[in-house]
mmCIF file of C-alpha atoms and ligand atoms in Angstrom:
data_model
loop_
_atom_site.group_PDB
_atom_site.id
_atom_site.type_symbol
_atom_site.label_atom_id
_atom_site.label_comp_id
_atom_site.label_asym_id
_atom_site.label_seq_id
_atom_site.Cartn_x
_atom_site.Cartn_y
_atom_site.Cartn_z
ATOM 1 C CA UNK A 361 0.035 0.070 0.002
ATOM 2 C CA UNK A 362 1.704 3.146 -1.211
ATOM 3 C CA UNK A 363 1.578 6.622 0.312
ATOM 4 C CA UNK A 364 -0.380 9.243 -1.652
ATOM 5 C CA UNK A 365 -0.770 12.809 -0.828
ATOM 6 C CA UNK A 366 -0.174 13.947 2.854
ATOM 7 C CA UNK A 367 -3.569 14.920 4.435
ATOM 8 C CA UNK A 368 -2.340 15.985 7.843
ATOM 9 C CA UNK A 369 0.791 16.344 9.922
ATOM 10 C CA UNK A 370 0.307 16.456 13.605
ATOM 11 C CA UNK A 371 2.616 16.542 16.567
ATOM 12 C CA UNK A 372 3.311 12.861 16.654
ATOM 13 C CA UNK A 373 1.813 11.507 13.392
ATOM 14 C CA UNK A 374 1.463 12.045 9.724
ATOM 15 C CA UNK A 375 -1.715 10.853 7.703
ATOM 16 C CA UNK A 376 -1.451 10.029 4.022
ATOM 17 C CA UNK A 377 -4.030 9.040 1.430
ATOM 18 C CA UNK A 378 -3.587 5.700 -0.311
ATOM 19 C CA UNK A 379 -4.710 4.468 -3.682
ATOM 20 C CA UNK A 380 -7.908 3.309 -1.902
ATOM 21 C CA UNK A 381 -10.060 6.297 -1.029
ATOM 22 C CA UNK A 382 -11.455 4.363 2.018
ATOM 23 C CA UNK A 383 -8.004 3.786 3.586
ATOM 24 C CA UNK A 384 -5.329 6.094 5.047
ATOM 25 C CA UNK A 385 -1.821 5.392 6.111
ATOM 26 C CA UNK A 386 -0.549 6.688 9.456
ATOM 27 C CA UNK A 387 3.194 7.271 10.141
ATOM 28 C CA UNK A 388 4.201 7.510 13.732
ATOM 29 C CA UNK A 389 7.084 10.178 14.309
ATOM 30 C CA UNK A 390 9.570 10.420 17.041
ATOM 31 C CA UNK A 391 8.584 14.101 17.771
ATOM 32 C CA UNK A 392 7.173 14.715 21.226
ATOM 33 C CA UNK A 393 5.431 17.885 22.343
ATOM 34 C CA UNK A 394 3.598 19.019 25.511
ATOM 35 C CA UNK A 395 2.089 22.090 26.905
ATOM 36 C CA UNK A 396 0.527 23.226 23.652
ATOM 37 C CA UNK A 397 3.763 22.763 21.769
ATOM 38 C CA UNK A 398 5.823 24.905 24.139
ATOM 39 C CA UNK A 399 7.929 21.775 25.011
ATOM 40 C CA UNK A 400 9.351 19.867 22.158
ATOM 41 C CA UNK A 401 11.932 17.099 21.604
ATOM 42 C CA UNK A 402 12.782 14.209 19.291
ATOM 43 C CA UNK A 403 12.744 10.888 21.129
ATOM 44 C CA UNK A 404 14.573 8.296 19.053
ATOM 45 C CA UNK A 405 12.388 5.120 18.737
ATOM 46 C CA UNK A 406 9.100 6.460 20.155
ATOM 47 C CA UNK A 407 7.243 6.355 16.796
ATOM 48 C CA UNK A 408 8.144 2.630 16.305
ATOM 49 C CA UNK A 409 6.932 1.861 19.869
ATOM 50 C CA UNK A 410 3.749 3.811 19.621
ATOM 51 C CA UNK A 411 2.955 2.150 16.254
ATOM 52 C CA UNK A 412 3.596 -1.236 17.796
ATOM 53 C CA UNK A 413 1.600 -0.525 20.902
ATOM 54 C CA UNK A 414 -1.266 0.914 19.141
ATOM 55 C CA UNK A 415 -1.404 -2.126 16.697
ATOM 56 C CA UNK A 416 -1.506 -4.456 19.813
ATOM 57 C CA UNK A 417 -4.276 -2.536 21.635
ATOM 58 C CA UNK A 418 -6.464 -2.002 18.460
ATOM 59 C CA UNK A 419 -6.186 -5.629 17.672
ATOM 60 C CA UNK A 420 -7.138 -6.670 21.238
ATOM 61 C CA UNK A 421 -10.133 -4.211 21.136
ATOM 62 C CA UNK A 422 -11.322 -5.621 17.716
ATOM 63 C CA UNK A 423 -11.152 -9.110 19.188
ATOM 64 C CA UNK A 424 -13.333 -7.917 22.094
ATOM 65 C CA UNK A 425 -15.917 -6.302 19.633
ATOM 66 C CA UNK A 426 -14.894 -2.643 19.784
ATOM 67 C CA UNK A 427 -14.786 -1.334 16.173
ATOM 68 C CA UNK A 428 -11.587 0.678 15.406
ATOM 69 C CA UNK A 429 -10.025 2.291 12.296
ATOM 70 C CA UNK A 430 -7.163 -0.191 12.474
ATOM 71 C CA UNK A 431 -6.664 -2.462 9.405
ATOM 72 C CA UNK A 432 -3.039 -3.637 9.815
ATOM 73 C CA UNK A 433 0.537 -2.621 10.625
ATOM 74 C CA UNK A 434 2.514 -2.017 7.510
ATOM 75 C CA UNK A 435 5.971 -1.421 8.730
ATOM 76 C CA UNK A 436 7.815 -0.395 11.961
ATOM 77 C CA UNK A 437 6.423 3.028 11.762
ATOM 78 C CA UNK A 438 3.368 2.756 9.622
ATOM 79 C CA UNK A 439 -0.249 1.361 9.914
ATOM 80 C CA UNK A 440 -3.099 1.181 7.464
ATOM 81 C CA UNK A 441 -6.315 2.451 8.820
ATOM 82 C CA UNK A 442 -9.914 3.066 7.559
ATOM 83 C CA UNK A 443 -10.444 6.652 6.510
ATOM 84 C CA UNK A 444 -12.478 8.606 9.168
ATOM 85 C CA UNK A 445 -14.136 11.765 9.275
ATOM 86 C CA UNK A 446 -12.846 12.830 12.713
ATOM 87 C CA UNK A 447 -15.268 14.101 15.327
ATOM 88 C CA UNK A 448 -13.524 17.006 16.792
ATOM 89 C CA UNK A 449 -14.069 15.800 20.456
ATOM 90 C CA UNK A 450 -11.473 14.312 22.666
ATOM 91 C CA UNK A 451 -13.017 11.758 25.035
ATOM 92 C CA UNK A 452 -11.006 11.261 28.184
ATOM 93 C CA UNK A 453 -11.542 8.238 30.539
ATOM 94 C CA UNK A 454 -10.265 8.417 34.155
ATOM 95 C CA UNK A 455 -10.010 5.609 36.770
ATOM 96 C CA UNK A 456 -7.588 7.338 39.002
ATOM 97 C CA UNK A 457 -7.092 11.115 39.681
ATOM 98 C CA UNK A 458 -4.064 12.622 37.778
ATOM 99 C CA UNK A 459 -2.902 15.541 35.691
ATOM 100 C CA UNK A 460 -5.522 18.195 34.818
ATOM 101 C CA UNK A 461 -8.309 16.574 37.028
ATOM 102 C CA UNK A 462 -6.041 16.685 40.089
ATOM 103 C CA UNK A 463 -5.209 20.244 39.448
ATOM 104 C CA UNK A 464 -8.686 21.457 38.608
ATOM 105 C CA UNK A 465 -10.512 19.620 41.483
ATOM 106 C CA UNK A 466 -7.744 19.543 44.088
ATOM 107 C CA UNK A 467 -7.712 15.768 44.180
ATOM 108 C CA UNK A 468 -4.304 14.289 45.040
ATOM 109 C CA UNK A 469 -2.811 12.200 42.186
ATOM 110 C CA UNK A 470 -3.304 8.573 42.748
ATOM 111 C CA UNK A 471 -6.713 8.834 44.338
ATOM 112 C CA UNK A 472 -8.928 5.960 43.170
ATOM 113 C CA UNK A 473 -12.137 7.657 41.778
ATOM 114 C CA UNK A 474 -15.471 6.268 43.053
ATOM 115 C CA UNK A 475 -16.501 5.723 39.497
ATOM 116 C CA UNK A 476 -15.023 5.931 36.116
ATOM 117 C CA UNK A 477 -15.170 9.564 34.894
ATOM 118 C CA UNK A 478 -15.727 10.490 31.241
ATOM 119 C CA UNK A 479 -14.960 14.056 29.978
ATOM 120 C CA UNK A 480 -15.174 15.745 26.560
ATOM 121 C CA UNK A 481 -12.666 18.286 25.203
ATOM 122 C CA UNK A 482 -12.987 20.295 21.999
ATOM 123 C CA UNK A 483 -10.198 19.496 19.678
ATOM 124 C CA UNK A 484 -8.935 22.916 18.981
ATOM 125 C CA UNK A 485 -5.278 23.931 19.442
ATOM 126 C CA UNK A 486 -5.898 27.647 19.219
ATOM 127 C CA UNK A 487 -8.443 27.295 22.001
ATOM 128 C CA UNK A 488 -6.283 25.049 24.051
ATOM 129 C CA UNK A 489 -8.750 22.203 23.824
ATOM 130 C CA UNK A 490 -11.356 23.517 26.180
ATOM 131 C CA UNK A 491 -13.580 21.155 28.232
ATOM 132 C CA UNK A 492 -17.097 20.802 26.923
ATOM 133 C CA UNK A 493 -20.249 18.966 27.854
ATOM 134 C CA UNK A 494 -23.056 17.212 25.938
ATOM 135 C CA UNK A 495 -24.903 20.432 25.480
ATOM 136 C CA UNK A 496 -21.959 22.183 23.792
ATOM 137 C CA UNK A 497 -21.523 19.209 21.421
ATOM 138 C CA UNK A 498 -25.183 19.322 20.314
ATOM 139 C CA UNK A 499 -25.149 23.228 20.219
ATOM 140 C CA UNK A 500 -22.008 23.226 18.058
ATOM 141 C CA UNK A 501 -23.406 20.352 15.876
ATOM 142 C CA UNK A 502 -20.344 18.226 16.617
ATOM 143 C CA UNK A 503 -22.162 14.960 17.011
ATOM 144 C CA UNK A 504 -25.808 13.853 17.485
ATOM 145 C CA UNK A 505 -27.189 12.440 20.787
ATOM 146 C CA UNK A 506 -27.114 8.921 19.378
ATOM 147 C CA UNK A 507 -23.487 9.406 18.323
ATOM 148 C CA UNK A 508 -22.422 10.668 21.770
ATOM 149 C CA UNK A 509 -24.226 7.675 23.408
ATOM 150 C CA UNK A 510 -22.054 5.410 21.055
ATOM 151 C CA UNK A 511 -18.853 7.400 21.995
ATOM 152 C CA UNK A 512 -19.552 6.928 25.719
ATOM 153 C CA UNK A 513 -20.343 3.244 25.502
ATOM 154 C CA UNK A 514 -17.198 2.588 23.364
ATOM 155 C CA UNK A 515 -15.084 4.612 25.677
ATOM 156 C CA UNK A 516 -16.233 2.540 28.745
ATOM 157 C CA UNK A 517 -15.922 -0.671 26.669
ATOM 158 C CA UNK A 518 -12.291 0.346 25.782
ATOM 159 C CA UNK A 519 -11.620 0.831 29.533
ATOM 160 C CA UNK A 520 -13.252 -2.500 30.457
ATOM 161 C CA UNK A 521 -11.002 -4.276 27.990
ATOM 162 C CA UNK A 522 -7.729 -2.450 28.487
ATOM 163 C CA UNK A 523 -7.668 -2.022 32.346
ATOM 164 C CA UNK A 524 -7.768 -5.750 33.290
ATOM 165 C CA UNK A 525 -5.484 -6.657 30.410
ATOM 166 C CA UNK A 526 -2.928 -4.163 31.613
ATOM 167 C CA UNK A 527 -3.430 -5.090 35.256
ATOM 168 C CA UNK A 528 -2.484 -8.775 34.445
ATOM 169 C CA UNK A 529 0.782 -7.309 32.988
ATOM 170 C CA UNK A 530 1.545 -5.121 36.010
ATOM 171 C CA UNK A 531 0.299 -1.868 34.727
ATOM 172 C CA UNK A 532 -2.491 0.422 36.158
ATOM 173 C CA UNK A 533 -4.436 2.204 33.535
ATOM 174 C CA UNK A 534 -4.849 5.630 35.251
ATOM 175 C CA UNK A 535 -6.496 7.570 32.376
ATOM 176 C CA UNK A 536 -6.444 7.907 28.612
ATOM 177 C CA UNK A 537 -7.668 9.992 25.598
ATOM 178 C CA UNK A 538 -9.755 8.633 22.611
ATOM 179 C CA UNK A 539 -10.677 10.027 19.335
ATOM 180 C CA UNK A 540 -13.575 8.773 17.189
ATOM 181 C CA UNK A 541 -14.655 9.189 13.597
ATOM 182 C CA UNK A 542 -17.365 8.398 11.070
ATOM 183 C CA UNK A 543 -16.624 5.693 8.343
ATOM 184 C CA UNK A 544 -19.442 4.561 6.053
ATOM 185 C CA UNK A 545 -22.135 5.485 8.518
ATOM 186 C CA UNK A 546 -20.410 3.873 11.496
ATOM 187 C CA UNK A 547 -18.492 5.517 14.473
ATOM 188 C CA UNK A 548 -15.077 3.802 14.628
ATOM 189 C CA UNK A 549 -12.259 4.478 17.324
ATOM 190 C CA UNK A 550 -9.477 6.253 15.634
ATOM 191 C CA UNK A 551 -6.204 7.975 16.491
ATOM 192 C CA UNK A 552 -3.798 6.008 18.640
ATOM 193 C CA UNK A 553 -3.673 4.190 21.952
ATOM 194 C CA UNK A 554 -0.125 4.619 23.391
ATOM 195 C CA UNK A 555 1.933 6.003 26.318
ATOM 196 C CA UNK A 556 1.553 9.407 24.518
ATOM 197 C CA UNK A 557 -2.304 9.211 25.018
ATOM 198 C CA UNK A 558 -2.552 7.079 28.268
ATOM 199 C CA UNK A 559 -1.207 7.198 31.763
ATOM 200 C CA UNK A 560 0.284 3.799 32.762
ATOM 201 C CA UNK A 561 1.727 3.327 36.202
ATOM 202 C CA UNK A 562 3.673 0.303 37.329
ATOM 203 C CA UNK A 563 1.393 -1.676 39.714
ATOM 204 C CA UNK A 564 4.062 -2.357 42.342
ATOM 205 C CA UNK A 565 6.377 0.705 42.372
ATOM 206 C CA UNK A 566 3.849 3.316 40.901
ATOM 207 C CA UNK A 567 6.550 4.349 38.426
ATOM 208 C CA UNK A 568 5.155 6.345 35.536
ATOM 209 C CA UNK A 569 5.587 4.584 32.226
ATOM 210 C CA UNK A 570 4.090 7.274 29.959
ATOM 211 C CA UNK A 571 4.347 10.746 28.534
ATOM 212 C CA UNK A 572 4.355 12.249 32.025
ATOM 213 C CA UNK A 573 8.137 11.204 32.041
ATOM 214 C CA UNK A 574 8.549 13.736 29.238
ATOM 215 C CA UNK A 575 6.146 16.350 30.512
ATOM 216 C CA UNK A 576 7.774 16.370 33.935
ATOM 217 C CA UNK A 577 11.386 15.954 32.871
ATOM 218 C CA UNK A 578 11.638 12.471 34.616
ATOM 219 C CA UNK A 579 14.010 11.051 31.950
ATOM 220 C CA UNK A 580 13.899 7.638 30.478
ATOM 221 C CA UNK A 581 10.983 8.262 28.214
ATOM 222 C CA UNK A 582 11.645 5.831 25.472
ATOM 223 C CA UNK A 583 12.815 3.311 28.071
ATOM 224 C CA UNK A 584 9.474 3.470 29.788
ATOM 225 C CA UNK A 585 7.553 3.121 26.606
ATOM 226 C CA UNK A 586 9.684 -0.007 25.731
ATOM 227 C CA UNK A 587 8.897 -1.257 29.101
ATOM 228 C CA UNK A 588 5.219 -1.107 28.375
ATOM 229 C CA UNK A 589 5.664 -2.773 25.041
ATOM 230 C CA UNK A 590 7.680 -5.687 26.599
ATOM 231 C CA UNK A 591 4.869 -6.296 28.964
ATOM 232 C CA UNK A 592 2.098 -6.322 26.416
ATOM 233 C CA UNK A 593 3.771 -7.796 23.333
ATOM 234 C CA UNK A 594 2.984 -11.407 24.306
ATOM 235 C CA UNK A 595 4.117 -13.606 21.557
ATOM 236 C CA UNK A 596 4.642 -10.944 19.037
ATOM 237 C CA UNK A 597 8.234 -10.969 18.172
ATOM 238 C CA UNK A 598 8.431 -8.281 15.621
ATOM 239 C CA UNK A 599 11.317 -6.092 14.502
ATOM 240 C CA UNK A 600 11.442 -4.342 17.712
ATOM 241 C CA UNK A 601 13.142 -7.429 19.207
ATOM 242 C CA UNK A 602 16.330 -6.160 17.940
ATOM 243 C CA UNK A 603 16.163 -3.281 20.139
ATOM 244 C CA UNK A 604 16.316 -5.458 23.347
HETATM 245 N N1 UDP B 1172 -4.355 13.543 26.757
HETATM 246 C C1 UDP B 1172 -3.942 13.352 25.474
HETATM 247 N N2 UDP B 1172 -3.958 14.540 24.682
HETATM 248 C C2 UDP B 1172 -4.449 15.652 25.160
HETATM 249 C C3 UDP B 1172 -4.757 15.771 26.403
HETATM 250 C C4 UDP B 1172 -4.848 14.552 27.321
HETATM 251 O O1 UDP B 1172 -3.502 12.246 25.081
HETATM 252 O O2 UDP B 1172 -4.512 16.631 24.370
HETATM 253 C C5 UDP B 1172 -4.274 12.228 27.672
HETATM 254 C C6 UDP B 1172 -3.244 12.326 28.715
HETATM 255 O O3 UDP B 1172 -1.974 11.695 28.185
HETATM 256 C C7 UDP B 1172 -3.720 11.558 29.901
HETATM 257 C C8 UDP B 1172 -5.201 11.839 29.703
HETATM 258 O O4 UDP B 1172 -5.401 12.146 28.308
HETATM 259 O O5 UDP B 1172 -3.498 10.130 29.723
HETATM 260 C C9 UDP B 1172 -5.758 12.876 30.652
HETATM 261 O O6 UDP B 1172 -5.022 14.078 30.499
HETATM 262 P P1 UDP B 1172 -5.339 15.380 31.444
HETATM 263 O O7 UDP B 1172 -6.516 15.969 31.149
HETATM 264 O O8 UDP B 1172 -4.830 14.904 32.769
HETATM 265 O O9 UDP B 1172 -4.202 16.371 30.942
HETATM 266 P P2 UDP B 1172 -2.631 16.611 31.042
HETATM 267 O O10 UDP B 1172 -2.418 16.499 32.600
HETATM 268 O O11 UDP B 1172 -2.004 15.609 30.214
HETATM 269 O O12 UDP B 1172 -2.453 18.068 30.616
#
């Protein structure tokens, strides 16, 4: 599957058209940004790990009945996906207080939440992704009530699949961000699922194994991502093995 015209270049990924109008190619980059792009770096090997991890998580979710845009991994840095019309809403799922929730509500990081919390943010860099609710989504015409119900159900299902899967591998799924899009009349899970978009903590030490290592200058960012990959890769002995 060859790359066509570039459609979009984001902070961590590029999206290309392919010869099939229903399929796009995603390339995972080594670039990392945080705080609205104020902090930037190149983290050698991050793209390869995020592609590998996203492929593993999307495959698992598909097996469990969650419909995603993932088609197949094409190379170390590339995956083939179904073309989505992205819904410009970030869906955040939280099991444990951290990051912006802890700051905003004064809940210490690490506090187990009494129930899973879902939040919506408008995908708009210029506005710094403001938090929105159902009413804003309908008022702005971003998605219908039926679609929002589907997003919420899918987000909770992703959590129900990933949290126990990660727990068995010594990882706590603290929180994560999802994006969805429309494809041939269906809502599919899109974007990526990786340590760039999830918080993973080591179950015994509490060590952060995600992008907070970059945001908070903790060092060992790629090593932490590789540790997550080591724990979830199972029998998949791909090209990454050579990095061990
Ligand atoms: N997140 C993300 N992209 C964003 C904002 C958040 O992937 O633009 C992820 C983040 O990595 C974390 C979760 O969503 O796993 C919740 O993030 P939070 O709202 O706490 O924001 P942060 O503290 O990262 O600014």
